[in-house]
mmCIF file of C-alpha atoms in Angstrom:
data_model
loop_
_atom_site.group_PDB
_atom_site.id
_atom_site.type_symbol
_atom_site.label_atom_id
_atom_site.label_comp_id
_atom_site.label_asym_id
_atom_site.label_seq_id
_atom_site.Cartn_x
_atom_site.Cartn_y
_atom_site.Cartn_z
ATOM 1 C CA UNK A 1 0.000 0.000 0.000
ATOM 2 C CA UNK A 2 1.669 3.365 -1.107
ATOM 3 C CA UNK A 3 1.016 5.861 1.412
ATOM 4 C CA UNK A 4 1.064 9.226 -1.043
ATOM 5 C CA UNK A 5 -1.567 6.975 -3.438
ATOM 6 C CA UNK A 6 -4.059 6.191 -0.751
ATOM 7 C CA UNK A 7 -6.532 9.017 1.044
ATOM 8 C CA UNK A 8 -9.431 8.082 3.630
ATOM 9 C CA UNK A 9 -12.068 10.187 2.634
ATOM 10 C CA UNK A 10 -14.296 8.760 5.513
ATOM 11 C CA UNK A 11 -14.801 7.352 9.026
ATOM 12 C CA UNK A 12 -17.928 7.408 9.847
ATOM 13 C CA UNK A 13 -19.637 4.920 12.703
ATOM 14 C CA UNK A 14 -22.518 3.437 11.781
ATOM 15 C CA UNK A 15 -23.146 0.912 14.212
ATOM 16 C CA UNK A 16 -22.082 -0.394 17.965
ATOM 17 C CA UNK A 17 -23.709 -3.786 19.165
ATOM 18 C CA UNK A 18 -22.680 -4.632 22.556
ATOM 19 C CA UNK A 19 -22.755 -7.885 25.285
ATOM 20 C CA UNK A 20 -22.393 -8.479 28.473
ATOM 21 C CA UNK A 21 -20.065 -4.831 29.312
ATOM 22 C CA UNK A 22 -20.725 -3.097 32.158
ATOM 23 C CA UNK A 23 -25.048 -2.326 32.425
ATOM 24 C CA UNK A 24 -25.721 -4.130 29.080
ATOM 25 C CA UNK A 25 -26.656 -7.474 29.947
ATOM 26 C CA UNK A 26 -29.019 -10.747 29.254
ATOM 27 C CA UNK A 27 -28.955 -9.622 25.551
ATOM 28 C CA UNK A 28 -27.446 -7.542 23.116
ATOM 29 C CA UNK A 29 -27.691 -3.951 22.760
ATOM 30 C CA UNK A 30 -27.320 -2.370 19.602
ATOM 31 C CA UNK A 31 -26.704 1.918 19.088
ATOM 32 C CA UNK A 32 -27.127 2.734 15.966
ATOM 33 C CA UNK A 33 -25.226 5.750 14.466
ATOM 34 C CA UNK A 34 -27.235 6.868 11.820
ATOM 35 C CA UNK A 35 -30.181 9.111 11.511
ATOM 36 C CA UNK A 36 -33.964 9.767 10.370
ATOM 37 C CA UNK A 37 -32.560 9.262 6.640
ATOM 38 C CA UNK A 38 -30.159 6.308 6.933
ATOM 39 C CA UNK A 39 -26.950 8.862 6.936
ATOM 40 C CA UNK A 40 -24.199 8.320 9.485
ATOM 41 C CA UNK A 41 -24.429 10.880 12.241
ATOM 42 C CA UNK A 42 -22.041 14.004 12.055
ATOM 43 C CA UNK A 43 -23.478 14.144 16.239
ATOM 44 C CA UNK A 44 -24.632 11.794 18.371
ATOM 45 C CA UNK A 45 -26.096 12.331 21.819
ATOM 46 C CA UNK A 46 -26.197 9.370 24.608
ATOM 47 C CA UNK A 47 -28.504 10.960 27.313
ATOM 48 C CA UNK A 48 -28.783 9.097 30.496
ATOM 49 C CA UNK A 49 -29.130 9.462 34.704
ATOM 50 C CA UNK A 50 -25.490 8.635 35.983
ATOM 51 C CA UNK A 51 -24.627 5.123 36.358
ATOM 52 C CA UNK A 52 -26.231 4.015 32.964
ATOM 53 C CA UNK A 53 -23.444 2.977 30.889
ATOM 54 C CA UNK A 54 -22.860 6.382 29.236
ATOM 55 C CA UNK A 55 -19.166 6.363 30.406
ATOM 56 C CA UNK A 56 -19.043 2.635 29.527
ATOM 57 C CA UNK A 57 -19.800 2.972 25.859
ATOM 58 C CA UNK A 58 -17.683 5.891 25.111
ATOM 59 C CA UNK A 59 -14.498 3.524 26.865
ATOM 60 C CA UNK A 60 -15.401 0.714 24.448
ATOM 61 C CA UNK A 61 -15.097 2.834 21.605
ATOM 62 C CA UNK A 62 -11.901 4.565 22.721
ATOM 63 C CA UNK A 63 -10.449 1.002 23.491
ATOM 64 C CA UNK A 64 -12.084 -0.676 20.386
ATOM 65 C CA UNK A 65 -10.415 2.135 17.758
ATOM 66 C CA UNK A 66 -6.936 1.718 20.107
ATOM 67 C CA UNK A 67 -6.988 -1.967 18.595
ATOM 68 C CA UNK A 68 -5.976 -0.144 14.987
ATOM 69 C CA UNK A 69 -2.190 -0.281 14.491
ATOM 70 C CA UNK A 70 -1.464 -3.326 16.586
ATOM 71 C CA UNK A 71 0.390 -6.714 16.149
ATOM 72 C CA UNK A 72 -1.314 -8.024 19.098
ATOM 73 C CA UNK A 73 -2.727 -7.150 22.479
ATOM 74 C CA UNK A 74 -1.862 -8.587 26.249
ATOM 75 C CA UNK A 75 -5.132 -6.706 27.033
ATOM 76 C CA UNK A 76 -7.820 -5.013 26.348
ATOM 77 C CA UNK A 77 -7.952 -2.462 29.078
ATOM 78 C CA UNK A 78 -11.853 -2.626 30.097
ATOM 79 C CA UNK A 79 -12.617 -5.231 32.487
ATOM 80 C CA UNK A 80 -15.514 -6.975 31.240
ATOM 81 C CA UNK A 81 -13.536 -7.730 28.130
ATOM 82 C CA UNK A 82 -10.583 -9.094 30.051
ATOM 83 C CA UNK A 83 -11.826 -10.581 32.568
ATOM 84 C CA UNK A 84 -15.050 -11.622 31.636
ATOM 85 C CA UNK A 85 -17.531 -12.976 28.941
ATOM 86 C CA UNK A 86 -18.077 -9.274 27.606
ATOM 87 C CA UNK A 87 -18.091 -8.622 23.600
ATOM 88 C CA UNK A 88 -18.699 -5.688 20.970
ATOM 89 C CA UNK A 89 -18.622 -5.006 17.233
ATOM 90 C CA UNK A 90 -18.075 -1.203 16.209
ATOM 91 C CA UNK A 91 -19.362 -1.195 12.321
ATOM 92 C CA UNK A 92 -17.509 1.931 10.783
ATOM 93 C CA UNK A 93 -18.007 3.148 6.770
ATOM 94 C CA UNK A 94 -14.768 3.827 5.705
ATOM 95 C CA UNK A 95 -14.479 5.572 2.244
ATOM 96 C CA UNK A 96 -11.381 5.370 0.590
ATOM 97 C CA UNK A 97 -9.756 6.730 -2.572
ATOM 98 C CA UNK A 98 -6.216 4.659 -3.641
ATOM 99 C CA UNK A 99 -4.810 5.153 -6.679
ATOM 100 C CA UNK A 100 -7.645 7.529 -7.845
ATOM 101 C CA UNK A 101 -10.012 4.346 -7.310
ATOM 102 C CA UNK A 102 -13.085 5.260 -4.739
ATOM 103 C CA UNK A 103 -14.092 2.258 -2.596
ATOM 104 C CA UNK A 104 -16.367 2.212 0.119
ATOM 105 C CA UNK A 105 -16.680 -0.813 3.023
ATOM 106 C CA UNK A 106 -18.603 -1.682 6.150
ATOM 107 C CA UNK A 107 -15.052 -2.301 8.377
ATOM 108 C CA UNK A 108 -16.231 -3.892 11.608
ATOM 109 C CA UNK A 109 -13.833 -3.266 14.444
ATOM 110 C CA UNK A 110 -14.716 -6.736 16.531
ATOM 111 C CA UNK A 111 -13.450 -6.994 20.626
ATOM 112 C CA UNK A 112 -13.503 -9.584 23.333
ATOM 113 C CA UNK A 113 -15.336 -13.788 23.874
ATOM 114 C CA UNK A 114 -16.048 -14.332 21.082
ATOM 115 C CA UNK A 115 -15.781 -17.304 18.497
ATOM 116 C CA UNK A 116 -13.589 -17.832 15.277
ATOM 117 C CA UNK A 117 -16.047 -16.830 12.291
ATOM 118 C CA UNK A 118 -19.061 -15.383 15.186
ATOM 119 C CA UNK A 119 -19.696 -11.442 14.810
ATOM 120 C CA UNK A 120 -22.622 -9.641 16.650
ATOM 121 C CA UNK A 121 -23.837 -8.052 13.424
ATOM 122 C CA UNK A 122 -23.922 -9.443 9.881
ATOM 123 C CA UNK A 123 -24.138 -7.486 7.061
ATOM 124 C CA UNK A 124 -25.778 -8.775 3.706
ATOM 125 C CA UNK A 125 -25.768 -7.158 0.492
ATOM 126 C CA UNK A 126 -29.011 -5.131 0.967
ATOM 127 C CA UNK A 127 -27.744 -3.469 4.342
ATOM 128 C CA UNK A 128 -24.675 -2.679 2.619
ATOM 129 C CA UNK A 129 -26.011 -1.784 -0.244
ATOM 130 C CA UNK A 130 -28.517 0.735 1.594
ATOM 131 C CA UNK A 131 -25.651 2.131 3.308
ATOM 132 C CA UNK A 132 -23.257 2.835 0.832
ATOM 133 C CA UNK A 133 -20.879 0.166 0.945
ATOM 134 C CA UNK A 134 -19.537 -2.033 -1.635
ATOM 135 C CA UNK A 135 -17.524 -4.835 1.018
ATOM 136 C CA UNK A 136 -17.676 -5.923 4.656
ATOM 137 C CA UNK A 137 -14.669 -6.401 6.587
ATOM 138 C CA UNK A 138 -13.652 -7.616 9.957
ATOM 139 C CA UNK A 139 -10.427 -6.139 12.155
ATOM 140 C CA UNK A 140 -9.827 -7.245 15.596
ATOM 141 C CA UNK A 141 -8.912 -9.447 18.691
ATOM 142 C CA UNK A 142 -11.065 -12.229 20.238
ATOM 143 C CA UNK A 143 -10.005 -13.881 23.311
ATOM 144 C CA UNK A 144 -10.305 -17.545 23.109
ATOM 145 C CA UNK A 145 -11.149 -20.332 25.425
ATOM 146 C CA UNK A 146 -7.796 -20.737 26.810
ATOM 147 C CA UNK A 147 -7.773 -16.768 27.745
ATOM 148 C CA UNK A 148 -5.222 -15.861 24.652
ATOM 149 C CA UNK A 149 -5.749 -12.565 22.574
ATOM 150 C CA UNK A 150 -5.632 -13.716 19.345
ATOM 151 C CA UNK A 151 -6.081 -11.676 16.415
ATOM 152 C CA UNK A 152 -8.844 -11.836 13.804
ATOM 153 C CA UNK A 153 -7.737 -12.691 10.603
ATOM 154 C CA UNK A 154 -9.193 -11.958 7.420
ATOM 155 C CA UNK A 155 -8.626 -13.331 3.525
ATOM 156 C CA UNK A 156 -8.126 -9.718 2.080
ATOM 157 C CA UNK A 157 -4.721 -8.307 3.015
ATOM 158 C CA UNK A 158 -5.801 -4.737 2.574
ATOM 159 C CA UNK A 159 -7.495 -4.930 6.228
ATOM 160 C CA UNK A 160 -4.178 -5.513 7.697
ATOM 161 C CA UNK A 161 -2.330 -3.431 5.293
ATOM 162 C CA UNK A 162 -4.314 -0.672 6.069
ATOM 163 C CA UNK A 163 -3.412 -1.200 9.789
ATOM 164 C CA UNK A 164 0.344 -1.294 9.469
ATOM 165 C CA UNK A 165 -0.450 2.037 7.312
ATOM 166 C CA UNK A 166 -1.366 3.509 10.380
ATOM 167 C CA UNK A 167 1.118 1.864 12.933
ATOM 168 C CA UNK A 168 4.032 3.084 11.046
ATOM 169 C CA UNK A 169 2.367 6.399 10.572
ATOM 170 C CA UNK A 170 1.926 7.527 14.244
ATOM 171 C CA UNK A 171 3.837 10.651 15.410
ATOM 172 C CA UNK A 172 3.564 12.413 11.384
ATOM 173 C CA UNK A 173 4.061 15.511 11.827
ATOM 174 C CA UNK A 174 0.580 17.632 11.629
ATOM 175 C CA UNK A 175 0.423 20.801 9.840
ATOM 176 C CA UNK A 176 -3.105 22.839 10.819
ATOM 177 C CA UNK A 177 -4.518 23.546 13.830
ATOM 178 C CA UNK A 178 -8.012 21.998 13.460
ATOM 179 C CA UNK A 179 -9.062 19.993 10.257
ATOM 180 C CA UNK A 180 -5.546 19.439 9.623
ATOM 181 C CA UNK A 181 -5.009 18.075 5.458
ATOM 182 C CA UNK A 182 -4.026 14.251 7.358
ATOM 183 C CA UNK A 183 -6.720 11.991 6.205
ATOM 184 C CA UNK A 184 -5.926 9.053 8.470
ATOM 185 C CA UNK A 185 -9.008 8.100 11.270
ATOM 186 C CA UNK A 186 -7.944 9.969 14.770
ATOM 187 C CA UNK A 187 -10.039 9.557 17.939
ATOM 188 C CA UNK A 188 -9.944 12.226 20.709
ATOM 189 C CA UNK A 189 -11.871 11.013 23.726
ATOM 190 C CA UNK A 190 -12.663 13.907 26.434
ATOM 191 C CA UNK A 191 -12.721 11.949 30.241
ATOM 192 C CA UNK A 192 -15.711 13.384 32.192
ATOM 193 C CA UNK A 193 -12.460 14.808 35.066
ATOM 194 C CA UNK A 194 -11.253 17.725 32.479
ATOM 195 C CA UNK A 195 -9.142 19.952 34.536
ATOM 196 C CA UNK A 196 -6.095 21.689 34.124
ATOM 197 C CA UNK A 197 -3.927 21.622 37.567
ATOM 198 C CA UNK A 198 -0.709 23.501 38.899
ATOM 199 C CA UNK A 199 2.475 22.958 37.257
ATOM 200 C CA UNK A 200 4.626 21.406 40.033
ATOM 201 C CA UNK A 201 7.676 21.386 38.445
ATOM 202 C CA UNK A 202 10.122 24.247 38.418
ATOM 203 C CA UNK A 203 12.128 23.137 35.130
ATOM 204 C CA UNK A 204 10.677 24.532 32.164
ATOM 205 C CA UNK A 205 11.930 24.250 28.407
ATOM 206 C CA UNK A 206 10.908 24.351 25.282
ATOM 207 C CA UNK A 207 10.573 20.527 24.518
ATOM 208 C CA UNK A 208 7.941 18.395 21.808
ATOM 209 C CA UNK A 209 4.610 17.986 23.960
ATOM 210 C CA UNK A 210 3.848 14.314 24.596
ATOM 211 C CA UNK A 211 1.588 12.989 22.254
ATOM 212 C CA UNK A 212 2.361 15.425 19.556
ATOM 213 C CA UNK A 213 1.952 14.718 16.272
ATOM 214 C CA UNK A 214 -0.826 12.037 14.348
ATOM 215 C CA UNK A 215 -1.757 9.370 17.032
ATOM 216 C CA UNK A 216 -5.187 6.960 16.246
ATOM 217 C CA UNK A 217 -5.779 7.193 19.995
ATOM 218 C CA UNK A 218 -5.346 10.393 22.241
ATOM 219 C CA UNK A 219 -7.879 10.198 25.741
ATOM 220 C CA UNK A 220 -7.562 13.490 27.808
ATOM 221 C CA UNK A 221 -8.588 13.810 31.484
ATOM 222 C CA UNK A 222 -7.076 16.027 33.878
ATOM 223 C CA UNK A 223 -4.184 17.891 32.369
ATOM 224 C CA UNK A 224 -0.937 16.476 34.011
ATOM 225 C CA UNK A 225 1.147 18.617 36.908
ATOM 226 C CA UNK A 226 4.413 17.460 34.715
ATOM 227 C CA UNK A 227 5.281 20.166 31.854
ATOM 228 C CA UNK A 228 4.863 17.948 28.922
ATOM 229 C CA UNK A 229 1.777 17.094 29.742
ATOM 230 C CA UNK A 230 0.651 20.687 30.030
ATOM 231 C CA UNK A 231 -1.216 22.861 27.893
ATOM 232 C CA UNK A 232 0.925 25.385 29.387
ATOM 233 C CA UNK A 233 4.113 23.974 27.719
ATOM 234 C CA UNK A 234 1.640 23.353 24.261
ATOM 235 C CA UNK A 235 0.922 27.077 23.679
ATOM 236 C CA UNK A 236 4.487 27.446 24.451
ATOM 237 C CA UNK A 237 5.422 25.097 21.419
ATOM 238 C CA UNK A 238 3.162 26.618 19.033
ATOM 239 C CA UNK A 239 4.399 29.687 19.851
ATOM 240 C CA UNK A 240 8.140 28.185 19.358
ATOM 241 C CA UNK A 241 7.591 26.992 15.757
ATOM 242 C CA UNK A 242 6.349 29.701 15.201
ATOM 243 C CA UNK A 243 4.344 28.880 11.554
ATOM 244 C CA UNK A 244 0.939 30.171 12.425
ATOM 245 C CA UNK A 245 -0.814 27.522 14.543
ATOM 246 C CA UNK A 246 -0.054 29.837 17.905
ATOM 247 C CA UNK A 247 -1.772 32.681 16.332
ATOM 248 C CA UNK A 248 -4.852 30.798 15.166
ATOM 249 C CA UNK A 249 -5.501 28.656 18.665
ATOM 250 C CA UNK A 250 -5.659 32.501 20.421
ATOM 251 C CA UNK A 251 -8.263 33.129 18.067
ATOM 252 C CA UNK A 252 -10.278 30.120 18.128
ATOM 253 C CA UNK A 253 -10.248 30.069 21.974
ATOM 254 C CA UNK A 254 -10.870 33.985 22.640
ATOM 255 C CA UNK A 255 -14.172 33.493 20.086
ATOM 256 C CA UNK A 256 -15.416 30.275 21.625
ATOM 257 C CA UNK A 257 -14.328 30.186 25.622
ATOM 258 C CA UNK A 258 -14.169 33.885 26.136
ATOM 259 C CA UNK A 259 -16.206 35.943 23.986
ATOM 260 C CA UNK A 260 -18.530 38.811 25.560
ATOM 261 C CA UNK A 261 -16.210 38.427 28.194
ATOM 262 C CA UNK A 262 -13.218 41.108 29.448
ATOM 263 C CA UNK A 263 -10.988 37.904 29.150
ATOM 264 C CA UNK A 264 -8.867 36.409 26.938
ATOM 265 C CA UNK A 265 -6.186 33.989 26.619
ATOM 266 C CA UNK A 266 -3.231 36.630 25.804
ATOM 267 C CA UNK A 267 -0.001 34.611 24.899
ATOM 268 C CA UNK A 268 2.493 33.166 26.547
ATOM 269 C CA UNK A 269 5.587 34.760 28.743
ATOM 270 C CA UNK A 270 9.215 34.082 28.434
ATOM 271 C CA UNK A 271 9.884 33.502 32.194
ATOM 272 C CA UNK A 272 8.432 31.078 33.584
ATOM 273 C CA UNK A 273 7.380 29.729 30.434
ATOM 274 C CA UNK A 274 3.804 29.794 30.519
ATOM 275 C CA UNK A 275 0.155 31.171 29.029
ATOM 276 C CA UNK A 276 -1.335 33.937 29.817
ATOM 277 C CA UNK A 277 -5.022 35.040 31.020
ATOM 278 C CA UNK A 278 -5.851 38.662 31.141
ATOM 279 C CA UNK A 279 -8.661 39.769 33.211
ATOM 280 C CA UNK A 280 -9.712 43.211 33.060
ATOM 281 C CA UNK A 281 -6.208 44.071 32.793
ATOM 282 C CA UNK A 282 -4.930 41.825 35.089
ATOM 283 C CA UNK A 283 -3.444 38.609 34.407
ATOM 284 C CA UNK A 284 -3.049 34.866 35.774
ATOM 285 C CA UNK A 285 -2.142 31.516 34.921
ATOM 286 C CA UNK A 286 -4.475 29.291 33.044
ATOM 287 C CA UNK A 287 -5.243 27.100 35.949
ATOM 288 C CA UNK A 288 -6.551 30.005 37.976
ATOM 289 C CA UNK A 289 -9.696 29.585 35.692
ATOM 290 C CA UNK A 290 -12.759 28.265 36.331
ATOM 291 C CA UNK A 291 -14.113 25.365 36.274
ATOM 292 C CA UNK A 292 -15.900 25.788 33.177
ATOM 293 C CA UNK A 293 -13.480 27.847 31.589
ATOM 294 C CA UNK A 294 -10.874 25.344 32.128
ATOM 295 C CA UNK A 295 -13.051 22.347 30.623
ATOM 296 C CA UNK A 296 -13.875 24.181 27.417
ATOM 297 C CA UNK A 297 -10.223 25.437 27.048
ATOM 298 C CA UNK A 298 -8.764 21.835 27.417
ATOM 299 C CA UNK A 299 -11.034 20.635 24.492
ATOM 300 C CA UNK A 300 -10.805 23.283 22.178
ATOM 301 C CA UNK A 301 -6.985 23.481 22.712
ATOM 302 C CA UNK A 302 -6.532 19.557 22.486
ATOM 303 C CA UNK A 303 -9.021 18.997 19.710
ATOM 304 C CA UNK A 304 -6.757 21.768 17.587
ATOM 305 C CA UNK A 305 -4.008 20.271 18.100
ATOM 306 C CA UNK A 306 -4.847 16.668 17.196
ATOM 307 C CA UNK A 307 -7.732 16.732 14.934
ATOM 308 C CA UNK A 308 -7.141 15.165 11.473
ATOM 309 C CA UNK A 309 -9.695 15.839 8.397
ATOM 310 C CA UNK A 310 -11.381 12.236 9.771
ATOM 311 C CA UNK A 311 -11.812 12.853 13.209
ATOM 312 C CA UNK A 312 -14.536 11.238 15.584
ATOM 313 C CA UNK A 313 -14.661 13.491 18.657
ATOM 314 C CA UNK A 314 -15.898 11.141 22.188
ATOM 315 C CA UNK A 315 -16.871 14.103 25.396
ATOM 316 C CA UNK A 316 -17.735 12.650 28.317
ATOM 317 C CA UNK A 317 -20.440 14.639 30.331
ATOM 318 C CA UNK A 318 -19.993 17.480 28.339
ATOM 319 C CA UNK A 319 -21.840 19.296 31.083
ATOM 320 C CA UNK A 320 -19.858 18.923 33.588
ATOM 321 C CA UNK A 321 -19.145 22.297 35.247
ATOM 322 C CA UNK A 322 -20.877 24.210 33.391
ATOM 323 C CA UNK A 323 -24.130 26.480 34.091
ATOM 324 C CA UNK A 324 -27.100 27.003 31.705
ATOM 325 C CA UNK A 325 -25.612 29.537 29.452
ATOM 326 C CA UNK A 326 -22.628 27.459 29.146
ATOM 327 C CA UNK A 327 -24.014 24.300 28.182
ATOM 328 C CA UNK A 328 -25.896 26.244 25.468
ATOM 329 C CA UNK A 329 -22.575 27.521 24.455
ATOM 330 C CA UNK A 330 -20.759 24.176 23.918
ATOM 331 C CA UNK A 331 -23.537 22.400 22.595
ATOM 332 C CA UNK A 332 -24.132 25.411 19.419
ATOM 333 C CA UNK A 333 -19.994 25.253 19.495
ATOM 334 C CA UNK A 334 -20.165 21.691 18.634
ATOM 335 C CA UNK A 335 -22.934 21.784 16.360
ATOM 336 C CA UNK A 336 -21.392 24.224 14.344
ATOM 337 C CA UNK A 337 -18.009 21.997 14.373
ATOM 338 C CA UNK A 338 -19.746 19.172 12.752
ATOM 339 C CA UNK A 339 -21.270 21.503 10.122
ATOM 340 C CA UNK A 340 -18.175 22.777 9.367
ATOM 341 C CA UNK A 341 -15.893 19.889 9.093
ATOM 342 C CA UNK A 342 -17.205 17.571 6.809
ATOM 343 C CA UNK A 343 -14.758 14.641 8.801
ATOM 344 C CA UNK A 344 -15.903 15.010 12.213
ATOM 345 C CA UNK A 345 -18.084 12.550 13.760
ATOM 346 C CA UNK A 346 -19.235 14.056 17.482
ATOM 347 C CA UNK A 347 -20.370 11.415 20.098
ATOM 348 C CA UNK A 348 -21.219 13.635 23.116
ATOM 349 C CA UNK A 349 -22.993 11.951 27.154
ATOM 350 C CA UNK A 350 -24.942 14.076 28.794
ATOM 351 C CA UNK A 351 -27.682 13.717 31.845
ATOM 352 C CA UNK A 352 -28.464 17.781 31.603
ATOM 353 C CA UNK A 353 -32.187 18.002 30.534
ATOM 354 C CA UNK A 354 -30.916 21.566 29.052
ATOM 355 C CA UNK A 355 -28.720 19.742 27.486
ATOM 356 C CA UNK A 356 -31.238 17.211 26.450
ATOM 357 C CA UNK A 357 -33.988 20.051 24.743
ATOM 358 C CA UNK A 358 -31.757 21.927 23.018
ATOM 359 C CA UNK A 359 -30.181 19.506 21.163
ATOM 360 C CA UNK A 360 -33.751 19.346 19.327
ATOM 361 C CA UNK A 361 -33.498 15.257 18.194
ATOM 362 C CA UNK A 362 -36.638 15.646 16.453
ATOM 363 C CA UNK A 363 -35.869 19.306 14.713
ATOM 364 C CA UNK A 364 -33.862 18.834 11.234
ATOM 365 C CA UNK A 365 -30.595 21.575 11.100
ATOM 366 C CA UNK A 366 -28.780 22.243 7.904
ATOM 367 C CA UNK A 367 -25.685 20.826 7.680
ATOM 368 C CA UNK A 368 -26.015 18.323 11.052
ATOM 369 C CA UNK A 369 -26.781 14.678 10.807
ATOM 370 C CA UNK A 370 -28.197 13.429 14.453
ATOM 371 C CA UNK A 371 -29.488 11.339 16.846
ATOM 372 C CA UNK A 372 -29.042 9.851 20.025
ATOM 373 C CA UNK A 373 -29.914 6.962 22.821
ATOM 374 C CA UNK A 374 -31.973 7.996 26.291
ATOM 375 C CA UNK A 375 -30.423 5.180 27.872
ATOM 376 C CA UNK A 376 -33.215 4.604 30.819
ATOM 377 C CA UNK A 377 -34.030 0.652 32.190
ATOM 378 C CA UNK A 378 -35.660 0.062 28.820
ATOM 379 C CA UNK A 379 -33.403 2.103 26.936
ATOM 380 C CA UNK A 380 -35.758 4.107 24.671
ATOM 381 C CA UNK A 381 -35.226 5.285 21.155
ATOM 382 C CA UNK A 382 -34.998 9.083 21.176
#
């Protein structure tokens, strides 16, 4: 597979059928991804009380897309798949274009106990066909009787190809902040615990942030006390290489976190190395936020920085912290993210009924493709 002749030209889910994980037991549970029309959804809402399995599914899909790029796994990382009988299929349309030839598949992404040649969802020509897709085909790890990860194997050597394409392409070098021109499948999953805490150490330099560059996987919780974990020492390496990226994340952040406010995010100083907040003309670290403030400036920071043009975006509670006005203001932020980047795929959990009404399931936006899942003891269809 030549890397300059091939272009993903979509990642979209369409599809998650899950058994035995966490709440979803006795049978399986299937979320589908699409909306009113058949289309993949550009956002997706899982509403819920806490302690419904919002958290649950979002893990599974980090940890299912994390299988991508891999030889073979000593784990899973979610207990139910290591530990017990628990199993899931993600079904993903993946467009590609290779060698100016356009080809479009179901490509199932299959996890966990489960049996050489079983899958939780078959596709036949008519599903397929309805959807889009010309081919199915399977990627994965299945634990076996014995308790070994073994991987799933498939006849057409383009499924693994397509995996090493990715494995050997981890760290490129992106070029944009947000959308950037990379058309390889990212996933940025936003933990419900977004904070951004104290720098504890004293030694500062200008060094490569870790994670930088293309990774398939990047989670994000709590922003780590060490400097290269910071966003603190991020800003400071945009501003270092200095090619336009720096100047562009002030702007997206003052128009989205602080606008009709007299705040901003102003830059970074020299000594200590660090960003700047300025507060009716007085200024303070970045962790002297709020709690709000801070959650919406970790994801629209991160989300710059790591987004390629086929991007599926996972927020955890993306209430959390915030008041009224505020959830208003992600969820239109969001919304008009998805409109404007054709590659991004939002999965947002929420238990805010504000939340819940303004995302408007049954009301039909230009440019957004939506649904969602009130997961209650029945689990109703919204």
């Amino acid at each position: 597979m030549e890397i300059d002749k091939f272009h993903v030209t979509g990642f979209r889910p369409v599809r998650l059928t899950v058994d035995r994980i966490g709440p979803f037991q006795e049978k399986l549970w299937s979320f589908d991804f699409t909306d009113r029309h058949g289309r993949p959804c550009n956002y997706y809402l899982l509403a819920s009380e806490n302690g419904r399995g919002k958290t649950t599914l979002l893990d599974l899909m980090a940890c299912m897309m994390d299988m991508l790029g891999r030889d073979q796994l000593n784990e899973f990382g979610i207990e139910s798949l290591d530990k017990g009988g628990g199993r899931a299929q993600w079904d993903i349309l993946l467009d590609i274009d290779q060698d100016g030839k356009k080809s479009s598949y179901i490509f199932s992404l299959i996890a966990g106990n489960i049996g050489e040649g079983t899958v939780l969802k078959e596709w036949n020509h008519e599903e397929l066909e309805k959807i889009g897709a010309e081919a199915w085909h399977l990627y994965g790890f299945r634990k076996s009787a014995s308790g070994r990860i073994k991987t799933i194997h498939e006849t057409n050597s383009w499924v693994n190809d397509f995996s090493i394409l990715l494995k050997n392409e981890r760290g490129r070098r992106l070029l944009e902040f947000e959308n950037d021109s990379l058309t390889y499948p990212t996933l940025l999953y936003f933990s419900a615990y977004r904070n951004i805490e104290t720098i504890s150490e004293s030694e500062r330099k200008i060094t490569t942030p870790e994670g930088w560059g293309y990774n398939i996987v990047n989670k994000f919780g709590k922003e780590g006390r060490q400097w290269t974990h910071s966003l603190d020492n991020l800003l400071v390496w945009l501003k270092w290489i200095d090619d336009g990226r720096f100047e562009r994340s002030l702007a997206i952040v003052n128009k989205r976190v602080f606008r009709g406010k007299n705040k901003f995010l102003k830059g970074v100083r020299k000594d200590p190395p660090e960003a700047i907040i300025e507060n009716e003309g007085h200024e303070h670290r970045i962790d002297q936020l709020s709690s709000g403030e801070k959650s919406l400036l970790q994801i629209c920071l991160r989300m710059g920085a790591h987004m390629t043009s086929n991007t599926i975006l996972l927020i955890d509670e993306m209430d959390v912290h915030l008041h009224s006005k505020w959830q208003h203001k992600i969820l239109n932020w969001l919304k008009d993210m998805a409109i404007a980047y054709p590659g991004l795929t939002i999965i947002s959990s929420t238990h805010s009924r504000e939340i819940i009404r303004a995302f408007a399931f049954e009301v039909e936006e230009k440019g957004l493709r939506k649904s969602g899942y009130l997961i209650e003891n029945d689990l109703n269809m919204m």
